[in-house]
Backbone as JSON Lines, residues from 0, in Angstrom:
{"i":0,"aa":"R","n":[77.13,-44.55,-55.81],"ca":[78.59,-45.31,-56.69],"c":[78.39,-46.7,-56.94]}
{"i":1,"aa":"R","n":[77.8,-47.34,-56.0],"ca":[77.83,-48.69,-55.92],"c":[76.83,-49.27,-56.89]}
{"i":2,"aa":"V","n":[75.56,-48.36,-56.91],"ca":[74.96,-48.84,-58.09],"c":[75.61,-48.49,-59.48]}
{"i":3,"aa":"K","n":[76.34,-47.4,-59.65],"ca":[77.08,-47.62,-61.08],"c":[78.15,-48.41,-61.09]}
{"i":4,"aa":"K","n":[78.7,-48.91,-60.13],"ca":[79.72,-50.14,-60.32],"c":[79.13,-51.12,-60.91]}
{"i":5,"aa":"Y","n":[77.97,-51.65,-60.12],"ca":[77.36,-52.69,-60.54],"c":[76.77,-52.68,-61.94]}
{"i":6,"aa":"T","n":[76.13,-51.55,-62.39],"ca":[75.4,-51.03,-63.57],"c":[76.85,-51.29,-64.76]}
{"i":7,"aa":"G","n":[77.86,-50.89,-64.36],"ca":[79.08,-51.12,-65.24],"c":[79.3,-52.56,-65.88]}
{"i":8,"aa":"I","n":[79.17,-53.3,-64.71],"ca":[79.66,-54.64,-64.66],"c":[78.46,-55.45,-65.35]}
{"i":9,"aa":"A","n":[77.38,-54.85,-65.15],"ca":[76.1,-55.77,-65.94],"c":[75.81,-55.21,-66.95]}
{"i":10,"aa":"A","n":[76.47,-54.24,-67.59],"ca":[76.4,-53.72,-69.03],"c":[77.54,-54.15,-69.52]}
{"i":11,"aa":"S","n":[78.78,-54.73,-68.95],"ca":[79.95,-55.42,-69.7],"c":[79.39,-56.84,-70.06]}
{"i":12,"aa":"I","n":[78.38,-57.4,-69.1],"ca":[78.23,-58.71,-69.47],"c":[77.08,-58.78,-70.56]}
{"i":13,"aa":"C","n":[76.47,-57.61,-70.32],"ca":[75.27,-57.93,-71.72],"c":[76.04,-57.53,-72.89]}
{"i":14,"aa":"A","n":[77.17,-56.67,-73.14],"ca":[77.73,-56.32,-74.27],"c":[78.46,-57.73,-74.77]}
{"i":15,"aa":"A","n":[79.12,-58.37,-73.9],"ca":[79.6,-59.65,-74.0],"c":[78.96,-60.54,-74.49]}
{"i":16,"aa":"F","n":[77.65,-60.72,-73.9],"ca":[76.69,-61.6,-74.48],"c":[76.03,-61.45,-75.68]}
{"i":17,"aa":"F","n":[75.79,-60.03,-75.84],"ca":[75.36,-59.43,-77.27],"c":[76.22,-59.92,-78.33]}
{"i":18,"aa":"F","n":[77.48,-59.52,-78.19],"ca":[78.87,-59.82,-79.12],"c":[78.96,-61.49,-79.34]}
{"i":19,"aa":"G","n":[79.0,-62.09,-78.43],"ca":[79.45,-63.28,-78.2],"c":[78.33,-64.2,-78.89]}
{"i":20,"aa":"T","n":[77.14,-64.01,-78.77],"ca":[76.26,-64.3,-79.31],"c":[75.55,-64.27,-80.75]}
{"i":21,"aa":"T","n":[76.16,-63.4,-81.18],"ca":[76.07,-62.9,-82.69],"c":[76.63,-63.99,-84.12]}
{"i":22,"aa":"A","n":[77.78,-64.67,-83.22],"ca":[78.45,-65.64,-84.07],"c":[77.26,-66.91,-84.31]}
{"i":23,"aa":"A","n":[77.05,-67.56,-83.52],"ca":[76.12,-68.88,-83.17],"c":[74.88,-68.53,-84.09]}
{"i":24,"aa":"I","n":[74.24,-67.35,-83.44],"ca":[73.0,-66.95,-84.41],"c":[73.08,-66.27,-85.7]}
{"i":25,"aa":"G","n":[74.03,-65.96,-86.14],"ca":[74.05,-65.41,-87.26],"c":[74.24,-66.29,-88.18]}
{"i":26,"aa":"K","n":[75.01,-67.41,-88.04],"ca":[75.07,-68.4,-88.96],"c":[73.88,-69.18,-89.44]}
{"i":27,"aa":"L","n":[72.62,-69.24,-88.43],"ca":[71.56,-69.79,-88.64],"c":[70.85,-68.94,-89.63]}
{"i":28,"aa":"T","n":[71.23,-67.69,-89.45],"ca":[70.51,-66.66,-90.67],"c":[70.55,-66.78,-91.83]}
{"i":29,"aa":"Y","n":[71.99,-67.3,-92.3],"ca":[72.33,-67.29,-93.54],"c":[71.36,-68.37,-94.3]}
{"i":30,"aa":"A","n":[70.6,-69.39,-93.69],"ca":[69.98,-70.5,-94.22],"c":[68.54,-69.63,-94.92]}
{"i":31,"aa":"H","n":[68.15,-68.39,-94.11],"ca":[67.09,-67.54,-94.46],"c":[67.35,-66.44,-95.23]}
{"i":32,"aa":"G","n":[68.56,-66.41,-95.92],"ca":[68.86,-64.87,-96.95],"c":[69.69,-63.96,-96.32]}
{"i":33,"aa":"S","n":[70.32,-64.21,-95.13],"ca":[71.33,-63.34,-94.89],"c":[72.69,-63.61,-95.3]}
{"i":34,"aa":"N","n":[73.42,-62.63,-95.13],"ca":[74.88,-63.09,-95.4],"c":[75.66,-62.31,-94.44]}
{"i":35,"aa":"P","n":[77.09,-62.32,-94.64],"ca":[78.16,-61.78,-93.72],"c":[78.14,-60.23,-93.59]}
{"i":36,"aa":"I","n":[77.65,-59.65,-94.8],"ca":[77.41,-57.82,-94.95],"c":[76.09,-57.48,-94.05]}
{"i":37,"aa":"M","n":[75.31,-58.33,-94.49],"ca":[74.11,-58.25,-93.48],"c":[74.25,-58.39,-92.04]}
{"i":38,"aa":"L","n":[75.06,-59.26,-91.93],"ca":[75.18,-59.71,-90.21],"c":[76.09,-58.63,-89.39]}
{"i":39,"aa":"T","n":[77.16,-58.32,-90.13],"ca":[77.98,-56.94,-89.76],"c":[77.18,-55.83,-89.49]}
{"i":40,"aa":"V","n":[76.37,-55.48,-90.55],"ca":[75.68,-54.45,-90.48],"c":[74.66,-53.79,-89.49]}
{"i":41,"aa":"L","n":[73.89,-55.3,-89.35],"ca":[72.65,-55.5,-88.23],"c":[73.33,-55.62,-86.75]}
{"i":42,"aa":"R","n":[74.54,-55.98,-86.79],"ca":[74.87,-56.43,-85.5],"c":[75.6,-54.72,-84.91]}
{"i":43,"aa":"G","n":[75.96,-54.24,-85.65],"ca":[76.6,-52.72,-85.78],"c":[75.39,-51.75,-85.12]}
{"i":44,"aa":"A","n":[73.97,-51.91,-85.87],"ca":[72.94,-51.07,-85.77],"c":[72.23,-51.55,-84.4]}
{"i":45,"aa":"F","n":[72.0,-52.94,-84.11],"ca":[71.63,-53.17,-82.97],"c":[72.47,-52.86,-81.74]}
{"i":46,"aa":"A","n":[73.82,-52.73,-81.71],"ca":[74.55,-52.66,-80.59],"c":[74.69,-51.03,-80.65]}
{"i":47,"aa":"L","n":[74.43,-50.11,-81.48],"ca":[74.47,-48.7,-81.34],"c":[73.74,-48.56,-80.39]}
{"i":48,"aa":"P","n":[72.57,-48.61,-80.39],"ca":[71.55,-47.66,-79.32],"c":[71.7,-48.6,-77.93]}
{"i":49,"aa":"V","n":[72.09,-49.47,-77.88],"ca":[72.5,-50.29,-76.66],"c":[73.53,-49.51,-75.9]}
{"i":50,"aa":"L","n":[74.7,-49.41,-76.7],"ca":[76.15,-48.77,-76.14],"c":[75.79,-47.55,-76.1]}
{"i":51,"aa":"F","n":[74.63,-46.84,-76.75],"ca":[74.56,-45.59,-76.39],"c":[73.84,-45.06,-75.12]}
{"i":52,"aa":"V","n":[72.87,-45.98,-74.6],"ca":[72.41,-46.27,-73.42],"c":[73.31,-46.44,-72.3]}
{"i":53,"aa":"I","n":[74.15,-47.46,-72.47],"ca":[75.12,-47.54,-71.64],"c":[76.07,-46.5,-71.3]}
{"i":54,"aa":"L","n":[76.76,-45.84,-72.41],"ca":[77.42,-44.4,-72.36],"c":[76.66,-43.62,-71.56]}
{"i":55,"aa":"K","n":[75.1,-43.09,-71.41],"ca":[74.48,-42.27,-70.92],"c":[74.3,-42.66,-69.52]}
{"i":56,"aa":"W","n":[74.27,-43.88,-69.58],"ca":[73.7,-44.2,-68.05],"c":[75.0,-44.24,-66.99]}
{"i":57,"aa":"L","n":[76.14,-44.54,-67.64],"ca":[77.51,-44.32,-66.81],"c":[78.1,-43.22,-66.91]}
{"i":58,"aa":"N","n":[77.02,-41.99,-67.63],"ca":[77.72,-40.43,-67.64],"c":[78.92,-40.56,-68.32]}
{"i":59,"aa":"I","n":[79.21,-41.52,-69.42],"ca":[80.37,-41.33,-70.26],"c":[80.29,-40.38,-71.48]}
{"i":60,"aa":"P","n":[80.85,-39.53,-71.33],"ca":[80.44,-38.17,-72.59],"c":[80.83,-38.97,-73.96]}
{"i":61,"aa":"L","n":[80.13,-38.56,-75.18],"ca":[80.14,-39.06,-76.05],"c":[81.35,-38.5,-76.89]}
{"i":62,"aa":"K","n":[81.56,-36.99,-76.68],"ca":[82.62,-36.2,-77.08],"c":[84.03,-37.05,-77.33]}
{"i":63,"aa":"V","n":[84.5,-37.15,-78.53],"ca":[85.71,-37.54,-78.63],"c":[86.8,-36.24,-78.8]}
{"i":64,"aa":"E","n":[87.87,-36.13,-78.72],"ca":[88.75,-34.92,-78.55],"c":[89.4,-35.03,-80.0]}
{"i":65,"aa":"K","n":[89.74,-34.06,-80.61],"ca":[90.21,-33.58,-81.82],"c":[91.49,-34.6,-81.99]}
{"i":66,"aa":"K","n":[92.4,-34.65,-81.06],"ca":[93.76,-35.15,-81.02],"c":[93.48,-36.69,-80.89]}
{"i":67,"aa":"D","n":[92.33,-37.28,-80.49],"ca":[92.03,-38.8,-80.58],"c":[91.5,-39.31,-81.62]}
{"i":68,"aa":"L","n":[90.54,-38.21,-82.29],"ca":[89.72,-38.45,-83.47],"c":[90.36,-39.54,-84.52]}
{"i":69,"aa":"R","n":[91.62,-38.6,-84.89],"ca":[92.6,-39.42,-86.05],"c":[92.61,-40.95,-85.88]}
{"i":70,"aa":"T","n":[93.13,-41.0,-84.75],"ca":[93.56,-42.35,-84.25],"c":[92.57,-43.36,-84.08]}
{"i":71,"aa":"L","n":[91.55,-42.57,-83.53],"ca":[90.19,-43.61,-83.41],"c":[89.74,-43.83,-84.73]}
{"i":72,"aa":"L","n":[89.82,-43.34,-85.89],"ca":[89.35,-43.37,-87.1],"c":[90.3,-44.38,-87.79]}
{"i":73,"aa":"I","n":[92.0,-44.45,-87.64],"ca":[92.74,-44.84,-88.48],"c":[92.36,-46.46,-87.7]}
{"i":74,"aa":"V","n":[92.26,-46.73,-86.41],"ca":[92.36,-47.81,-85.89],"c":[90.99,-48.85,-86.22]}
{"i":75,"aa":"G","n":[90.21,-47.87,-86.46],"ca":[88.67,-48.24,-86.39],"c":[88.43,-48.77,-88.04]}
{"i":76,"aa":"L","n":[89.19,-47.84,-88.96],"ca":[88.86,-48.57,-90.32],"c":[90.07,-49.62,-90.48]}
{"i":77,"aa":"L","n":[91.08,-49.9,-89.96],"ca":[92.01,-51.14,-90.19],"c":[91.36,-52.41,-89.26]}
{"i":78,"aa":"S","n":[90.57,-52.0,-88.25],"ca":[90.13,-53.35,-87.25],"c":[88.69,-53.62,-87.94]}
{"i":79,"aa":"A","n":[87.84,-52.73,-88.86],"ca":[86.66,-52.92,-89.23],"c":[86.38,-54.3,-89.92]}
{"i":80,"aa":"P","n":[87.61,-54.8,-90.85],"ca":[87.66,-56.03,-91.43],"c":[87.22,-57.35,-90.2]}
{"i":81,"aa":"A","n":[87.4,-57.07,-89.22],"ca":[87.11,-58.36,-88.38],"c":[85.83,-58.99,-88.47]}
{"i":82,"aa":"P","n":[84.61,-58.11,-87.98],"ca":[83.42,-59.0,-88.02],"c":[82.92,-59.72,-89.23]}
{"i":83,"aa":"L","n":[83.24,-58.83,-90.16],"ca":[83.27,-59.54,-91.8],"c":[83.88,-60.49,-92.02]}
{"i":84,"aa":"S","n":[85.32,-60.43,-91.9],"ca":[85.78,-61.73,-92.03],"c":[85.35,-62.93,-91.34]}
{"i":85,"aa":"L","n":[85.08,-62.51,-90.44],"ca":[84.72,-63.74,-89.27],"c":[83.28,-64.57,-89.52]}
{"i":86,"aa":"Y","n":[82.42,-63.41,-90.01],"ca":[81.25,-63.95,-90.54],"c":[81.49,-64.91,-91.77]}
{"i":87,"aa":"T","n":[82.21,-64.25,-92.47],"ca":[82.38,-64.63,-93.69],"c":[83.09,-66.6,-93.66]}
{"i":88,"aa":"S","n":[83.95,-66.35,-92.69],"ca":[84.55,-67.7,-92.29],"c":[83.34,-68.59,-92.12]}
{"i":89,"aa":"F","n":[82.41,-68.41,-91.57],"ca":[81.24,-69.14,-91.5],"c":[80.69,-69.81,-92.39]}
{"i":90,"aa":"K","n":[80.77,-69.31,-93.8],"ca":[80.29,-69.83,-94.44],"c":[81.0,-71.12,-95.11]}
{"i":91,"aa":"Y","n":[82.32,-71.18,-94.55],"ca":[83.12,-72.12,-94.93],"c":[83.43,-73.22,-93.81]}
{"i":92,"aa":"L","n":[83.51,-72.83,-92.58],"ca":[83.72,-73.32,-91.42],"c":[82.48,-73.57,-90.48]}
{"i":93,"aa":"T","n":[82.69,-74.45,-89.74],"ca":[81.72,-74.71,-88.6],"c":[81.99,-73.03,-87.65]}
{"i":94,"aa":"V","n":[80.87,-72.78,-86.96],"ca":[81.08,-71.54,-85.99],"c":[82.12,-71.52,-85.19]}
{"i":95,"aa":"G","n":[82.0,-72.99,-84.46],"ca":[83.34,-73.32,-83.28],"c":[84.52,-73.07,-84.1]}
{"i":96,"aa":"A","n":[84.97,-73.74,-85.19],"ca":[86.29,-73.66,-85.88],"c":[86.77,-72.43,-86.08]}
{"i":97,"aa":"G","n":[85.85,-71.68,-87.14],"ca":[85.88,-70.22,-87.21],"c":[86.29,-69.22,-86.51]}
{"i":98,"aa":"T","n":[85.8,-69.36,-85.04],"ca":[85.72,-68.5,-84.0],"c":[87.16,-68.95,-83.16]}
{"i":99,"aa":"V","n":[87.13,-70.19,-82.95],"ca":[88.44,-70.75,-82.34],"c":[89.95,-70.2,-83.26]}
{"i":100,"aa":"L","n":[89.89,-70.26,-84.5],"ca":[90.9,-70.07,-85.24],"c":[91.38,-68.76,-85.27]}
{"i":101,"aa":"Q","n":[90.27,-67.62,-85.02],"ca":[90.47,-66.32,-85.05],"c":[91.59,-66.17,-83.78]}
{"i":102,"aa":"F","n":[91.23,-66.78,-82.87],"ca":[91.96,-66.86,-81.49],"c":[93.65,-67.02,-81.48]}
{"i":103,"aa":"I","n":[94.03,-66.68,-82.82],"ca":[95.44,-66.54,-82.89],"c":[95.98,-65.1,-82.54]}
{"i":104,"aa":"F","n":[94.92,-64.39,-82.46],"ca":[95.24,-62.91,-82.35],"c":[96.21,-62.82,-80.97]}
{"i":105,"aa":"P","n":[96.01,-63.52,-79.86],"ca":[96.94,-63.26,-78.9],"c":[98.55,-63.32,-79.27]}
{"i":106,"aa":"V","n":[98.86,-64.28,-80.17],"ca":[100.15,-64.68,-80.62],"c":[100.65,-63.32,-81.5]}
{"i":107,"aa":"I","n":[99.8,-62.78,-82.21],"ca":[100.17,-61.87,-83.04],"c":[100.38,-60.38,-81.83]}
{"i":108,"aa":"V","n":[99.57,-60.62,-81.44],"ca":[99.47,-59.16,-80.55],"c":[100.8,-59.49,-79.7]}
{"i":109,"aa":"A","n":[100.96,-60.56,-79.01],"ca":[102.47,-60.55,-78.33],"c":[103.74,-60.6,-79.27]}
{"i":110,"aa":"L","n":[103.67,-61.36,-80.64],"ca":[104.8,-61.02,-81.22],"c":[105.06,-59.47,-81.74]}
{"i":111,"aa":"V","n":[104.44,-58.8,-82.07],"ca":[104.18,-57.3,-82.58],"c":[104.49,-56.62,-81.41]}
{"i":112,"aa":"S","n":[103.98,-56.59,-80.36],"ca":[104.37,-56.23,-78.95],"c":[105.88,-56.05,-78.74]}
{"i":113,"aa":"A","n":[106.3,-57.41,-78.76],"ca":[107.72,-57.64,-78.56],"c":[108.74,-57.09,-79.49]}
{"i":114,"aa":"A","n":[108.27,-57.05,-80.87],"ca":[109.17,-56.84,-82.07],"c":[109.06,-55.23,-81.76]}
{"i":115,"aa":"I","n":[107.98,-54.47,-82.17],"ca":[107.9,-53.44,-82.17],"c":[108.07,-52.57,-80.79]}
{"i":116,"aa":"Y","n":[107.2,-52.97,-80.05],"ca":[107.17,-52.07,-78.75],"c":[108.08,-52.42,-77.66]}
{"i":117,"aa":"K","n":[108.9,-53.64,-78.3],"ca":[110.01,-53.98,-77.1],"c":[109.46,-54.69,-75.72]}
{"i":118,"aa":"Q","n":[108.59,-55.15,-75.97],"ca":[107.79,-55.66,-74.35],"c":[108.39,-57.08,-74.21]}
{"i":119,"aa":"K","n":[108.78,-57.36,-73.31],"ca":[109.58,-58.94,-72.96],"c":[108.33,-59.85,-72.69]}
{"i":120,"aa":"L","n":[108.86,-60.92,-73.28],"ca":[108.11,-62.09,-73.18],"c":[108.41,-62.97,-72.28]}
{"i":121,"aa":"N","n":[108.0,-63.05,-71.08],"ca":[108.29,-63.9,-70.14],"c":[107.94,-65.54,-70.35]}
{"i":122,"aa":"S","n":[108.5,-66.51,-69.98],"ca":[108.5,-67.77,-70.17],"c":[107.04,-68.56,-70.06]}
{"i":123,"aa":"Y","n":[106.2,-67.98,-69.16],"ca":[105.08,-67.89,-68.91],"c":[104.13,-67.39,-69.97]}
{"i":124,"aa":"T","n":[104.34,-66.58,-70.38],"ca":[103.9,-65.86,-71.81],"c":[103.9,-66.55,-73.2]}
{"i":125,"aa":"I","n":[105.34,-67.3,-72.99],"ca":[105.44,-67.96,-74.21],"c":[104.72,-69.36,-73.89]}
{"i":126,"aa":"A","n":[105.25,-70.07,-72.72],"ca":[104.3,-71.26,-72.82],"c":[103.06,-71.22,-72.73]}
{"i":127,"aa":"A","n":[102.27,-70.17,-72.56],"ca":[101.04,-69.83,-72.94],"c":[100.47,-69.63,-74.39]}
{"i":128,"aa":"L","n":[101.2,-68.51,-74.97],"ca":[101.2,-68.69,-76.35],"c":[101.13,-70.1,-77.15]}
{"i":129,"aa":"I","n":[102.38,-70.91,-76.65],"ca":[102.58,-72.08,-77.37],"c":[101.26,-72.98,-77.15]}
{"i":130,"aa":"L","n":[100.91,-73.15,-75.94],"ca":[99.85,-73.99,-75.48],"c":[98.68,-73.38,-76.44]}
{"i":131,"aa":"S","n":[98.3,-72.44,-76.65],"ca":[97.15,-71.71,-77.26],"c":[97.07,-72.21,-78.55]}
{"i":132,"aa":"M","n":[98.32,-71.94,-79.48],"ca":[98.49,-72.45,-80.69],"c":[98.25,-73.91,-81.04]}
{"i":133,"aa":"L","n":[98.91,-74.62,-79.94],"ca":[98.57,-75.8,-80.17],"c":[97.02,-76.36,-80.04]}
{"i":134,"aa":"G","n":[96.34,-75.7,-79.15],"ca":[95.11,-75.85,-78.95],"c":[93.97,-75.45,-80.23]}
{"i":135,"aa":"V","n":[94.64,-74.01,-80.68],"ca":[94.09,-73.65,-81.92],"c":[94.12,-74.59,-83.14]}
{"i":136,"aa":"S","n":[95.38,-75.31,-83.3],"ca":[95.83,-76.01,-84.22],"c":[94.88,-77.41,-84.39]}
{"i":137,"aa":"L","n":[94.4,-77.86,-83.08],"ca":[93.71,-79.07,-83.11],"c":[92.19,-78.76,-83.76]}
{"i":138,"aa":"F","n":[91.83,-77.53,-84.2],"ca":[90.3,-77.27,-84.85],"c":[90.52,-77.17,-86.18]}
{"i":139,"aa":"Y","n":[91.83,-77.02,-87.03],"ca":[91.93,-76.87,-88.24],"c":[92.04,-78.24,-89.11]}
{"i":140,"aa":"D","n":[91.14,-78.35,-89.94],"ca":[91.21,-79.32,-91.14],"c":[91.36,-78.92,-92.47]}
{"i":141,"aa":"G","n":[92.8,-78.92,-92.74],"ca":[92.98,-78.38,-94.03],"c":[92.67,-79.17,-95.38]}
{"i":142,"aa":"S","n":[91.98,-80.31,-95.3],"ca":[91.81,-81.32,-96.23],"c":[90.82,-80.93,-97.27]}
{"i":143,"aa":"T","n":[90.26,-79.61,-97.42],"ca":[89.4,-79.4,-98.7],"c":[89.56,-77.63,-98.74]}
{"i":144,"aa":"S","n":[89.29,-77.41,-99.67],"ca":[89.55,-75.73,-100.37],"c":[88.3,-75.07,-99.59]}
{"i":145,"aa":"A","n":[87.31,-75.4,-99.18],"ca":[86.39,-74.51,-98.46],"c":[87.12,-74.24,-97.2]}
{"i":146,"aa":"S","n":[87.61,-75.25,-96.42],"ca":[88.32,-75.05,-95.15],"c":[89.55,-74.01,-95.12]}
{"i":147,"aa":"I","n":[90.32,-74.19,-96.26],"ca":[91.28,-73.25,-96.63],"c":[90.59,-72.06,-96.76]}
{"i":148,"aa":"S","n":[89.7,-72.01,-97.38],"ca":[88.95,-70.49,-97.85],"c":[88.82,-69.87,-96.11]}
{"i":149,"aa":"G","n":[87.98,-70.66,-95.12],"ca":[87.4,-70.46,-93.87],"c":[88.85,-69.99,-93.15]}
{"i":150,"aa":"F","n":[89.72,-70.79,-93.19],"ca":[90.99,-70.5,-92.16],"c":[91.79,-69.05,-92.84]}
{"i":151,"aa":"L","n":[91.76,-68.94,-94.23],"ca":[92.27,-67.58,-94.47],"c":[91.09,-66.39,-93.86]}
{"i":152,"aa":"Y","n":[89.89,-66.44,-93.82],"ca":[89.32,-65.5,-93.12],"c":[89.2,-65.44,-91.74]}
{"i":153,"aa":"S","n":[89.28,-66.43,-91.18],"ca":[89.8,-66.26,-90.0],"c":[91.21,-65.83,-89.47]}
{"i":154,"aa":"M","n":[92.12,-65.79,-90.12],"ca":[93.3,-65.31,-89.87],"c":[92.79,-63.68,-90.37]}
{"i":155,"aa":"I","n":[92.45,-63.26,-91.28],"ca":[92.11,-61.8,-91.35],"c":[91.62,-61.4,-90.2]}
{"i":156,"aa":"T","n":[90.42,-62.1,-89.94],"ca":[89.99,-61.55,-88.74],"c":[91.19,-61.64,-87.44]}
{"i":157,"aa":"A","n":[91.99,-62.4,-87.3],"ca":[92.76,-62.71,-86.12],"c":[93.49,-61.22,-86.25]}
{"i":158,"aa":"V","n":[94.21,-60.99,-87.62],"ca":[95.19,-59.86,-87.73],"c":[94.39,-58.29,-87.74]}
{"i":159,"aa":"S","n":[93.1,-58.15,-87.88],"ca":[92.2,-57.28,-88.04],"c":[91.88,-56.97,-86.47]}
{"i":160,"aa":"Y","n":[92.09,-57.88,-85.86],"ca":[91.41,-57.57,-84.33],"c":[92.82,-57.54,-83.74]}
{"i":161,"aa":"S","n":[93.93,-57.82,-84.08],"ca":[95.27,-57.6,-83.62],"c":[95.56,-56.12,-83.77]}
{"i":162,"aa":"I","n":[95.12,-55.56,-84.95],"ca":[95.48,-54.11,-84.81],"c":[94.38,-53.37,-83.91]}
{"i":163,"aa":"Y","n":[93.17,-53.67,-83.62],"ca":[92.51,-53.23,-82.7],"c":[93.08,-53.13,-81.16]}
{"i":164,"aa":"I","n":[93.43,-54.3,-81.03],"ca":[94.09,-54.48,-79.75],"c":[95.52,-53.67,-79.46]}
{"i":165,"aa":"L","n":[96.01,-53.41,-80.51],"ca":[97.37,-52.85,-80.51],"c":[96.9,-51.43,-80.39]}
{"i":166,"aa":"G","n":[96.04,-50.97,-81.53],"ca":[95.57,-49.7,-81.68],"c":[95.02,-49.1,-80.36]}
{"i":167,"aa":"V","n":[94.62,-50.19,-79.44],"ca":[94.1,-49.19,-78.18],"c":[95.15,-49.19,-77.46]}
{"i":168,"aa":"G","n":[95.96,-50.33,-76.95],"ca":[96.69,-50.63,-75.82],"c":[97.97,-49.69,-76.42]}
{"i":169,"aa":"H","n":[98.68,-49.29,-77.65],"ca":[99.84,-48.35,-77.55],"c":[99.74,-47.06,-78.2]}
{"i":170,"aa":"T","n":[98.25,-46.52,-78.15],"ca":[98.05,-45.31,-78.67],"c":[97.41,-44.34,-77.48]}
{"i":171,"aa":"R","n":[96.87,-43.35,-77.92],"ca":[96.16,-42.25,-76.77],"c":[94.49,-43.12,-76.55]}
{"i":172,"aa":"L","n":[94.39,-44.09,-77.31],"ca":[93.15,-44.56,-77.14],"c":[92.91,-45.52,-75.96]}
{"i":173,"aa":"K","n":[94.04,-45.85,-75.23],"ca":[94.03,-46.35,-73.93],"c":[93.45,-45.82,-72.7]}
{"i":174,"aa":"H","n":[93.41,-44.27,-72.97],"ca":[92.85,-43.42,-71.99],"c":[91.3,-43.35,-72.45]}
{"i":175,"aa":"I","n":[90.64,-43.94,-73.22],"ca":[89.03,-43.23,-73.88],"c":[88.71,-44.78,-73.12]}
{"i":176,"aa":"H","n":[87.53,-44.77,-72.52],"ca":[86.36,-45.87,-71.91],"c":[86.28,-46.81,-72.99]}
{"i":177,"aa":"F","n":[86.23,-48.37,-72.76],"ca":[85.87,-48.98,-73.76],"c":[84.42,-49.02,-74.39]}
{"i":178,"aa":"F","n":[83.63,-48.75,-73.83],"ca":[82.32,-48.54,-74.17],"c":[82.04,-47.44,-75.21]}
{"i":179,"aa":"K","n":[82.81,-46.11,-74.92],"ca":[82.92,-45.42,-76.16],"c":[83.53,-45.68,-77.36]}
{"i":180,"aa":"I","n":[84.98,-46.67,-77.19],"ca":[85.47,-46.85,-78.16],"c":[84.35,-47.99,-78.84]}
{"i":181,"aa":"A","n":[83.92,-49.11,-78.42],"ca":[83.22,-49.79,-79.25],"c":[81.67,-48.84,-80.08]}
{"i":182,"aa":"F","n":[81.42,-47.89,-79.27],"ca":[80.33,-46.92,-79.78],"c":[80.84,-46.23,-80.86]}
{"i":183,"aa":"Y","n":[82.25,-46.16,-80.97],"ca":[82.31,-45.15,-82.33],"c":[82.81,-46.29,-83.36]}
C-alpha cells in the first residue's frame, strides 16, 4: 500500500513535469519545422503510453461505464482546443505571457460556478481572483496586433480549460480517477 501511494505521487509529479515542460520546449521546435497541430498531436501520442503504464501500475481499470462515456466524450471534445490554442498563442506571444494569460481560467470557473451552480464566493476567493487578474494583466501588452492574436488564443485556452474543470467537477466524471480522464 505504501509503495502504491508513493508511486501515485511520483506518477503525478512525472505527469505534471511532462505536460508542464511541453510549452517551453514546444516553442523551440517551431524553428525546426514544427507547428501547434504537430505539437498537440505529439504531446498526446507521447503521453498515452506513459498514462497507460501509470494506470496499469496503479491497478486502475481502463474500462469506462457506458453512462460516463457520453459525458467524457462531450467534455473531451469541448476542452480539446485547450492545448492547440495554447501552442498557437506561442506563435504570437512569448511562452511565459501565453501561459500566464491562460490562467484567467480560475476566474471563469469561479464565475460560472457561482452563476450556474450557485456556489458562494467568499471574500478570500474574491480577493484571490482579483489579485490573480491583476497579476495576469501585468503580462499583457496590447500594443501590437500579434499580441492581440496571441491574447485571443490564450483566452480560447482559458475557456476550453474551464470547460474541462467544470465538466470534471460538476458531472459524474468527478468520480473517475484523474489519470483515466487524462488518458481518454
